[in-house]
Amino acid sequence: MLLSPFEWTIAKRYMLPGKGERFIALVAGISLVAVMLGVAALVIVMSVMNGFRAELFDKIVSLNGHAIVQAYGSRFDNWQEVLKEIEKTPGVTRASPLIEQPLATTFNGRVELILARGNTQKDIQRLAPKVQSGDLSELKPGARNVALGSELAKNLGAQVGDTITIFNPLGRSTPFGTVPREIAYHVSAIFEIGVYDLDERYVVMPIPDAQTLLLSGDTIGMIELTTTNPDRVSEILAPLKRALQGRAVVTTWQEMNSSLFQALAVERVAMFVVLSIIVLVAVFNILSSLIMLVRAKTRDIAILRTMGATRKSLLKVFVTAGFCIGAAGTVAGLALGFVFLYFRQPMVHLVERITGQNLWDPSVRFLTELPARADPVEIVSIVVLSLVLSFLATLYPAFKAASTDPVQVLRYE
């Protein structure tokens, strides 16, 4: 809907009311600010929720892969054959043996429950970017060196160079009963995955050391694997599930974390709907400001009609005046939202200092920092939603202005 120079001149004049119309200008300014805050709230909340899901997925998958293959029972006896079968499956990019067992550890009188995790040397080195201190290259079979999660190290008070003791309650049988197995390990590295529950529990060691600790011989607990597309992991692994039926169970990341990610999906939709109502309320301000503008300009509209202005021209003038308010608020909201997302962590710290409250407790919120990841499709959807609502809010006042009868108005002037 292109405007002629005449229509655009009138529209600009109405977007900047004169001295006697300051109240209308105030309402229009409030409308712009309301749209800006609504759009910014949508951008911020949806980006944070996307970031939370993406970061949680990345951190969980980076450690546990896209799926786990576990034998019936606690041990994989013929795991080498199964590993070869998994590696031949189309769509599987990596498969690695894995041992994971809940145990307990002690250091300087402190006792913590742990998950002893046995990995291959290649998988251990994948943790290198997450190491806070120490050296993962020291984790060699038989060296009795381990790496601790950062929160576990903090709870134990252990540092690189200290020696911790890990207990296996299923130790050796003796004439006097089962004697728990205790082995001392040297802490060679401390890592931080970024998921509190994992950083609080994991002790990583080479697979041979884990087998010695658990007295499991050459068996393993499970096989982790990654695929070409994590969102299609169930479809990719369907043939493997059928091939391993009766021998092993294939569990995808979606099944392992289904309750968490389903809750995030429901919350994401609910927040979008609720925050969209804020934008809807904001565009009602545009509606009210335009209605007041039409009422204030009734005489001007009548004069314009007598000078030859068409109903279509007046319709375009008032639609443009209201739509520009919505568009300006949308652009300002996008800018405000992106600025907040860029400085989100300093802002969280600032609010924490002001209120004295811990707003981002990792033990409650899983991740150690407030995440954010903007989805271009969602950003476009938010912009389109705001602009469409702004446009619809202008139609009634614009049609009202266009239907003004100059004869009736000027008769009593």
Short mmCIF file of C-alpha atoms in Angstrom, two decimals:
data_model
loop_
_atom_site.label_atom_id
_atom_site.label_comp_id
_atom_site.label_asym_id
_atom_site.label_seq_id
_atom_site.Cartn_x
_atom_site.Cartn_y
_atom_site.Cartn_z
CA MET A 1 0.00 0.00 0.00
CA LEU A 2 2.15 2.85 -1.33
CA LEU A 3 1.43 6.40 -0.22
CA SER A 4 1.39 9.48 -2.44
CA PRO A 5 3.43 12.54 -1.30
CA PHE A 6 0.20 14.18 -0.10
CA GLU A 7 -0.84 11.13 1.94
CA TRP A 8 2.60 10.70 3.45
CA THR A 9 2.73 14.42 4.44
CA ILE A 10 -0.61 14.18 6.23
CA ALA A 11 0.41 10.90 7.91
CA LYS A 12 3.64 12.45 9.25
CA ARG A 13 1.65 15.42 10.55
CA TYR A 14 -0.73 13.13 12.42
CA MET A 15 2.11 11.07 13.86
CA LEU A 16 3.46 14.26 15.49
CA PRO A 17 0.40 15.98 17.04
CA GLY A 18 0.57 19.68 17.79
CA LYS A 19 0.69 21.57 21.08
CA GLY A 20 -3.01 21.23 21.74
CA GLU A 21 -2.84 17.47 21.26
CA ARG A 22 -0.16 16.54 23.76
CA PHE A 23 -2.40 14.02 25.47
CA ILE A 24 -2.80 12.16 22.18
CA ALA A 25 0.97 12.26 21.73
CA LEU A 26 1.40 10.88 25.26
CA VAL A 27 -0.95 7.97 24.57
CA ALA A 28 0.86 7.27 21.28
CA GLY A 29 4.21 7.31 23.13
CA ILE A 30 2.84 4.91 25.75
CA SER A 31 1.63 2.68 22.91
CA LEU A 32 5.11 2.63 21.38
CA VAL A 33 6.75 1.82 24.74
CA ALA A 34 4.18 -0.90 25.46
CA VAL A 35 4.82 -2.58 22.09
CA MET A 36 8.58 -2.26 22.66
CA LEU A 37 8.38 -3.93 26.09
CA GLY A 38 6.09 -6.69 24.81
CA VAL A 39 8.35 -7.54 21.89
CA ALA A 40 11.47 -7.34 24.08
CA ALA A 41 9.87 -9.66 26.66
CA LEU A 42 9.02 -12.18 23.94
CA VAL A 43 12.51 -12.06 22.43
CA ILE A 44 14.24 -12.38 25.82
CA VAL A 45 12.10 -15.16 27.27
CA MET A 46 11.95 -17.27 24.12
CA SER A 47 15.71 -16.90 23.51
CA VAL A 48 16.50 -17.85 27.11
CA MET A 49 14.24 -20.90 26.93
CA ASN A 50 15.76 -21.94 23.60
CA GLY A 51 19.21 -21.41 25.09
CA PHE A 52 18.33 -23.44 28.16
CA ARG A 53 17.13 -26.36 26.05
CA ALA A 54 20.06 -26.14 23.61
CA GLU A 55 22.71 -25.83 26.33
CA LEU A 56 21.19 -28.61 28.37
CA PHE A 57 21.02 -30.82 25.29
CA ASP A 58 24.60 -30.01 24.23
CA LYS A 59 26.04 -30.69 27.67
CA ILE A 60 24.10 -33.90 28.25
CA VAL A 61 24.77 -35.27 24.76
CA SER A 62 28.45 -34.26 24.82
CA LEU A 63 28.90 -36.64 27.75
CA ASN A 64 26.33 -39.39 27.19
CA GLY A 65 25.93 -39.39 23.41
CA HIS A 66 22.62 -39.61 21.58
CA ALA A 67 21.73 -43.09 22.85
CA ILE A 68 22.83 -45.83 25.23
CA VAL A 69 22.86 -49.57 24.46
CA GLN A 70 22.68 -51.59 27.68
CA ALA A 71 22.61 -55.34 28.13
CA TYR A 72 19.94 -57.12 30.13
CA GLY A 73 21.59 -57.27 33.51
CA SER A 74 24.46 -55.10 34.61
CA ARG A 75 27.24 -56.39 32.35
CA PHE A 76 27.92 -56.72 28.63
CA ASP A 77 29.81 -59.98 28.08
CA ASN A 78 29.94 -60.00 24.27
CA TRP A 79 30.19 -56.24 23.92
CA GLN A 80 32.87 -56.36 21.18
CA GLU A 81 30.47 -58.09 18.79
CA VAL A 82 27.64 -55.71 19.66
CA LEU A 83 29.98 -52.73 19.21
CA LYS A 84 30.84 -53.86 15.67
CA GLU A 85 27.14 -54.33 14.90
CA ILE A 86 26.37 -50.81 16.16
CA GLU A 87 29.19 -49.25 14.12
CA LYS A 88 27.77 -50.83 10.93
CA THR A 89 24.34 -49.26 11.51
CA PRO A 90 23.61 -46.48 8.93
CA GLY A 91 23.49 -43.08 10.59
CA VAL A 92 25.69 -44.01 13.57
CA THR A 93 28.84 -41.86 13.62
CA ARG A 94 30.48 -43.05 16.83
CA ALA A 95 30.14 -45.90 19.33
CA SER A 96 32.19 -46.30 22.52
CA PRO A 97 32.18 -48.76 25.43
CA LEU A 98 31.28 -47.22 28.76
CA ILE A 99 31.13 -48.16 32.43
CA GLU A 100 29.02 -46.16 34.88
CA GLN A 101 28.39 -47.29 38.44
CA PRO A 102 27.10 -45.48 41.55
CA LEU A 103 29.64 -45.73 44.37
CA ALA A 104 30.99 -43.61 47.22
CA THR A 105 34.22 -41.71 47.78
CA THR A 106 35.91 -40.14 50.79
CA PHE A 107 38.55 -37.46 51.33
CA ASN A 108 39.64 -35.97 54.64
CA GLY A 109 36.63 -37.42 56.43
CA ARG A 110 34.11 -36.19 53.86
CA VAL A 111 31.98 -38.79 52.09
CA GLU A 112 30.12 -38.19 48.81
CA LEU A 113 28.02 -40.41 46.55
CA ILE A 114 29.49 -40.56 43.04
CA LEU A 115 29.07 -42.05 39.60
CA ALA A 116 32.31 -43.82 38.72
CA ARG A 117 32.62 -43.50 34.96
CA GLY A 118 35.00 -45.62 32.88
CA ASN A 119 35.80 -44.18 29.44
CA THR A 120 38.15 -44.98 26.59
CA GLN A 121 41.23 -42.76 26.22
CA LYS A 122 39.65 -41.06 23.20
CA ASP A 123 36.47 -40.23 25.11
CA ILE A 124 38.45 -38.96 28.08
CA GLN A 125 40.25 -36.49 25.82
CA ARG A 126 36.89 -35.14 24.66
CA LEU A 127 36.62 -33.59 28.12
CA ALA A 128 39.78 -31.53 27.52
CA PRO A 129 37.93 -28.25 26.71
CA LYS A 130 36.04 -28.53 30.00
CA VAL A 131 39.09 -29.04 32.24
CA GLN A 132 39.54 -26.30 34.87
CA SER A 133 42.83 -27.57 36.27
CA GLY A 134 45.16 -30.54 35.89
CA ASP A 135 45.95 -32.73 32.90
CA LEU A 136 43.76 -35.46 31.40
CA SER A 137 46.77 -37.08 29.71
CA GLU A 138 47.71 -38.54 33.12
CA LEU A 139 44.58 -40.71 33.09
CA LYS A 140 46.24 -43.86 31.77
CA PRO A 141 45.24 -47.48 32.47
CA GLY A 142 46.85 -48.77 35.65
CA ALA A 143 48.04 -45.33 36.82
CA ARG A 144 45.12 -44.96 39.25
CA ASN A 145 44.49 -41.35 38.23
CA VAL A 146 41.00 -39.85 38.00
CA ALA A 147 39.26 -36.61 37.01
CA LEU A 148 36.59 -35.08 39.26
CA GLY A 149 33.61 -32.88 38.48
CA SER A 150 34.08 -29.34 39.77
CA GLU A 151 31.17 -29.44 42.25
CA LEU A 152 32.27 -32.83 43.58
CA ALA A 153 35.81 -31.52 44.09
CA LYS A 154 34.36 -28.50 45.90
CA ASN A 155 32.16 -30.68 48.15
CA LEU A 156 35.10 -32.95 49.00
CA GLY A 157 37.55 -30.08 49.37
CA ALA A 158 39.86 -31.93 46.98
CA GLN A 159 42.30 -30.38 44.52
CA VAL A 160 44.59 -31.62 41.78
CA GLY A 161 47.33 -33.67 43.44
CA ASP A 162 45.17 -34.96 46.31
CA THR A 163 44.33 -38.64 46.85
CA ILE A 164 40.74 -39.80 47.27
CA THR A 165 39.44 -43.25 48.20
CA ILE A 166 36.59 -44.90 46.27
CA PHE A 167 34.49 -47.63 47.89
CA ASN A 168 32.89 -50.56 46.08
CA PRO A 169 30.47 -52.27 48.51
CA LEU A 170 30.39 -55.39 46.32
CA GLY A 171 33.92 -56.45 47.20
CA ARG A 172 35.50 -59.85 47.61
CA SER A 173 33.79 -62.62 49.53
CA THR A 174 35.67 -63.97 52.56
CA PRO A 175 34.84 -66.50 55.26
CA PHE A 176 33.74 -63.53 57.37
CA GLY A 177 31.46 -62.05 54.70
CA THR A 178 31.84 -59.58 51.84
CA VAL A 179 34.63 -57.07 52.34
CA PRO A 180 34.05 -53.72 50.59
CA ARG A 181 36.73 -52.83 48.09
CA GLU A 182 38.69 -49.63 48.72
CA ILE A 183 41.12 -48.16 46.20
CA ALA A 184 43.01 -44.87 46.47
CA TYR A 185 43.16 -42.65 43.36
CA HIS A 186 45.24 -39.60 42.54
CA VAL A 187 43.24 -36.55 41.37
CA SER A 188 44.85 -35.53 38.08
CA ALA A 189 42.20 -33.14 36.70
CA ILE A 190 39.07 -31.23 37.62
CA PHE A 191 36.47 -30.52 34.90
CA GLU A 192 33.22 -28.60 34.63
CA ILE A 193 30.56 -29.86 32.24
CA GLY A 194 28.17 -27.03 33.14
CA VAL A 195 25.31 -29.24 34.39
CA TYR A 196 25.28 -29.14 38.19
CA ASP A 197 24.04 -32.69 38.75
CA LEU A 198 26.80 -34.13 36.55
CA ASP A 199 29.57 -31.93 37.97
CA GLU A 200 28.49 -32.99 41.46
CA ARG A 201 28.70 -36.73 40.81
CA TYR A 202 31.12 -37.75 38.06
CA VAL A 203 34.51 -39.36 38.63
CA VAL A 204 36.11 -40.25 35.28
CA MET A 205 38.78 -42.93 34.89
CA PRO A 206 40.05 -45.29 32.14
CA ILE A 207 37.92 -48.37 31.47
CA PRO A 208 40.55 -50.87 32.72
CA ASP A 209 40.74 -49.04 36.06
CA ALA A 210 36.94 -49.07 36.34
CA GLN A 211 36.88 -52.80 35.58
CA THR A 212 39.48 -53.39 38.32
CA LEU A 213 37.49 -51.30 40.79
CA LEU A 214 34.24 -53.13 40.02
CA LEU A 215 35.84 -56.58 39.67
CA SER A 216 34.01 -56.93 36.34
CA GLY A 217 36.77 -58.57 34.28
CA ASP A 218 36.63 -57.66 30.60
CA THR A 219 32.94 -56.74 30.62
CA ILE A 220 31.45 -53.25 30.36
CA GLY A 221 28.20 -51.68 31.47
CA MET A 222 26.94 -50.10 28.26
CA ILE A 223 27.80 -48.64 24.87
CA GLU A 224 27.16 -44.99 24.07
CA LEU A 225 26.69 -43.81 20.51
CA THR A 226 26.10 -40.67 18.48
CA THR A 227 24.17 -40.30 15.23
CA THR A 228 24.07 -37.93 12.28
CA ASN A 229 20.88 -36.25 13.52
CA PRO A 230 19.93 -36.25 17.22
CA ASP A 231 16.34 -35.20 16.44
CA ARG A 232 15.89 -38.34 14.27
CA VAL A 233 17.74 -40.67 16.62
CA SER A 234 14.72 -42.95 17.20
CA GLU A 235 14.19 -43.35 13.47
CA ILE A 236 17.91 -43.98 12.81
CA LEU A 237 18.21 -46.59 15.56
CA ALA A 238 14.95 -48.43 14.82
CA PRO A 239 16.77 -51.19 12.83
CA LEU A 240 19.35 -51.55 15.61
CA LYS A 241 16.61 -51.94 18.23
CA ARG A 242 15.09 -54.78 16.23
CA ALA A 243 18.50 -56.44 15.71
CA LEU A 244 19.37 -56.29 19.44
CA GLN A 245 15.94 -57.29 20.69
CA GLY A 246 16.32 -59.87 23.46
CA ARG A 247 20.03 -59.08 23.91
CA ALA A 248 20.16 -55.38 24.80
CA VAL A 249 18.04 -52.28 25.31
CA VAL A 250 18.57 -49.14 23.21
CA THR A 251 17.62 -45.94 25.07
CA THR A 252 17.77 -42.59 23.26
CA TRP A 253 18.51 -39.20 24.83
CA GLN A 254 14.86 -38.31 24.28
CA GLU A 255 13.73 -41.25 26.41
CA MET A 256 16.38 -40.67 29.10
CA ASN A 257 15.39 -37.02 29.53
CA SER A 258 11.81 -37.11 28.26
CA SER A 259 10.16 -35.51 31.32
CA LEU A 260 12.61 -32.62 31.38
CA PHE A 261 12.47 -31.76 27.68
CA GLN A 262 8.68 -32.24 27.49
CA ALA A 263 8.27 -29.85 30.41
CA LEU A 264 10.50 -27.33 28.64
CA ALA A 265 8.45 -27.66 25.43
CA VAL A 266 5.14 -27.11 27.25
CA GLU A 267 6.54 -24.16 29.18
CA ARG A 268 7.93 -22.66 25.98
CA VAL A 269 4.53 -22.71 24.28
CA ALA A 270 2.78 -21.39 27.39
CA MET A 271 5.23 -18.49 27.77
CA PHE A 272 4.85 -17.54 24.09
CA VAL A 273 1.06 -17.40 24.43
CA VAL A 274 1.15 -15.43 27.70
CA LEU A 275 3.72 -12.92 26.45
CA SER A 276 1.85 -12.52 23.16
CA ILE A 277 -1.06 -11.19 25.22
CA ILE A 278 1.27 -8.38 26.38
CA VAL A 279 1.77 -7.36 22.75
CA LEU A 280 -2.00 -7.62 22.19
CA VAL A 281 -2.67 -5.29 25.14
CA ALA A 282 -0.02 -2.92 23.79
CA VAL A 283 -1.68 -2.62 20.37
CA PHE A 284 -4.97 -1.73 22.09
CA ASN A 285 -3.17 1.44 23.15
CA ILE A 286 -2.52 2.11 19.45
CA LEU A 287 -6.24 1.63 18.84
CA SER A 288 -7.22 4.07 21.59
CA SER A 289 -4.70 6.70 20.51
CA LEU A 290 -5.93 6.54 16.90
CA ILE A 291 -9.56 6.79 17.99
CA MET A 292 -8.71 9.94 19.96
CA LEU A 293 -6.76 11.28 16.98
CA VAL A 294 -9.71 10.71 14.64
CA ARG A 295 -12.04 12.46 17.09
CA ALA A 296 -9.66 15.40 17.39
CA LYS A 297 -9.17 15.66 13.61
CA THR A 298 -12.81 15.27 12.54
CA ARG A 299 -13.00 18.85 11.22
CA ASP A 300 -9.64 18.47 9.42
CA ILE A 301 -10.83 15.23 7.85
CA ALA A 302 -14.01 16.91 6.63
CA ILE A 303 -12.01 19.77 5.07
CA LEU A 304 -9.66 17.29 3.38
CA ARG A 305 -12.67 15.48 1.94
CA THR A 306 -14.11 18.70 0.53
CA MET A 307 -10.68 19.47 -1.01
CA GLY A 308 -10.78 16.21 -2.94
CA ALA A 309 -9.18 13.65 -0.58
CA THR A 310 -10.67 10.22 -1.20
CA ARG A 311 -11.84 7.76 1.41
CA LYS A 312 -9.00 5.46 0.35
CA SER A 313 -6.44 8.23 0.94
CA LEU A 314 -7.73 8.88 4.47
CA LEU A 315 -7.78 5.17 5.15
CA LYS A 316 -4.11 4.88 4.15
CA VAL A 317 -3.15 7.97 6.18
CA PHE A 318 -4.51 6.65 9.48
CA VAL A 319 -3.38 3.06 8.87
CA THR A 320 0.12 4.39 8.22
CA ALA A 321 0.10 6.60 11.34
CA GLY A 322 -0.87 3.70 13.61
CA PHE A 323 1.24 1.08 11.85
CA CYS A 324 4.36 3.25 12.15
CA ILE A 325 3.88 3.40 15.92
CA GLY A 326 3.70 -0.41 16.05
CA ALA A 327 6.67 -0.81 13.69
CA ALA A 328 8.81 1.64 15.70
CA GLY A 329 7.90 -0.18 18.92
CA THR A 330 8.76 -3.52 17.31
CA VAL A 331 12.19 -2.34 16.16
CA ALA A 332 12.90 -0.76 19.54
CA GLY A 333 11.77 -3.98 21.28
CA LEU A 334 14.12 -6.08 19.16
CA ALA A 335 17.02 -3.76 19.99
CA LEU A 336 16.19 -3.78 23.71
CA GLY A 337 15.81 -7.58 23.70
CA PHE A 338 19.16 -8.20 22.01
CA VAL A 339 20.95 -5.72 24.30
CA PHE A 340 19.52 -7.51 27.35
CA LEU A 341 20.52 -10.91 25.98
CA TYR A 342 24.07 -9.70 25.28
CA PHE A 343 24.48 -8.37 28.83
CA ARG A 344 22.27 -10.99 30.50
CA GLN A 345 24.85 -12.39 32.92
CA PRO A 346 26.04 -8.96 34.22
CA MET A 347 22.38 -8.00 34.65
CA VAL A 348 21.71 -11.15 36.67
CA HIS A 349 24.69 -10.34 38.90
CA LEU A 350 23.49 -6.73 39.27
CA VAL A 351 20.01 -7.81 40.36
CA GLU A 352 21.58 -10.32 42.77
CA ARG A 353 23.68 -7.56 44.37
CA ILE A 354 20.67 -5.26 44.63
CA THR A 355 18.27 -7.83 46.08
CA GLY A 356 20.78 -9.95 47.96
CA GLN A 357 19.19 -13.08 46.46
CA ASN A 358 20.81 -15.86 44.45
CA LEU A 359 18.76 -15.75 41.24
CA TRP A 360 20.68 -18.48 39.42
CA ASP A 361 21.43 -21.33 41.79
CA PRO A 362 23.08 -24.10 39.68
CA SER A 363 21.80 -26.79 42.03
CA VAL A 364 18.22 -25.78 41.13
CA ARG A 365 18.58 -24.66 37.51
CA PHE A 366 20.91 -27.40 36.21
CA LEU A 367 23.18 -24.99 34.31
CA THR A 368 25.88 -22.80 35.84
CA GLU A 369 25.02 -19.68 33.76
CA LEU A 370 21.91 -18.11 32.26
CA PRO A 371 21.87 -19.36 28.62
CA ALA A 372 20.36 -17.70 25.56
CA ARG A 373 20.09 -18.69 21.93
CA ALA A 374 18.02 -16.64 19.47
CA ASP A 375 16.08 -18.65 16.89
CA PRO A 376 15.76 -16.62 13.63
CA VAL A 377 12.43 -18.28 12.83
CA GLU A 378 11.00 -17.32 16.23
CA ILE A 379 12.34 -13.76 15.95
CA VAL A 380 10.64 -13.38 12.55
CA SER A 381 7.43 -14.85 14.04
CA ILE A 382 7.52 -12.31 16.89
CA VAL A 383 8.06 -9.42 14.46
CA VAL A 384 5.25 -10.62 12.16
CA LEU A 385 2.91 -11.09 15.15
CA SER A 386 3.60 -7.56 16.42
CA LEU A 387 3.23 -5.93 12.99
CA VAL A 388 0.04 -7.84 12.13
CA LEU A 389 -1.58 -6.92 15.46
CA SER A 390 -0.50 -3.31 15.01
CA PHE A 391 -2.02 -3.26 11.52
CA LEU A 392 -5.31 -4.78 12.69
CA ALA A 393 -5.54 -2.22 15.51
CA THR A 394 -5.49 0.62 12.95
CA LEU A 395 -8.36 -0.64 10.80
CA TYR A 396 -11.34 0.46 12.90
CA PRO A 397 -10.14 4.07 13.47
CA ALA A 398 -9.01 4.31 9.84
CA PHE A 399 -12.39 3.14 8.50
CA LYS A 400 -14.09 5.51 10.94
CA ALA A 401 -12.04 8.42 9.58
CA ALA A 402 -12.63 7.39 5.98
CA SER A 403 -16.40 7.20 6.49
CA THR A 404 -16.63 10.75 7.90
CA ASP A 405 -19.38 12.75 6.15
CA PRO A 406 -17.99 16.26 5.48
CA VAL A 407 -21.49 17.71 5.05
CA GLN A 408 -22.63 16.63 8.51
CA VAL A 409 -19.41 17.82 10.14
CA LEU A 410 -19.12 21.24 8.46
CA ARG A 411 -22.82 22.02 8.73
CA TYR A 412 -22.45 22.79 12.41
CA GLU A 413 -18.99 24.44 12.23
#
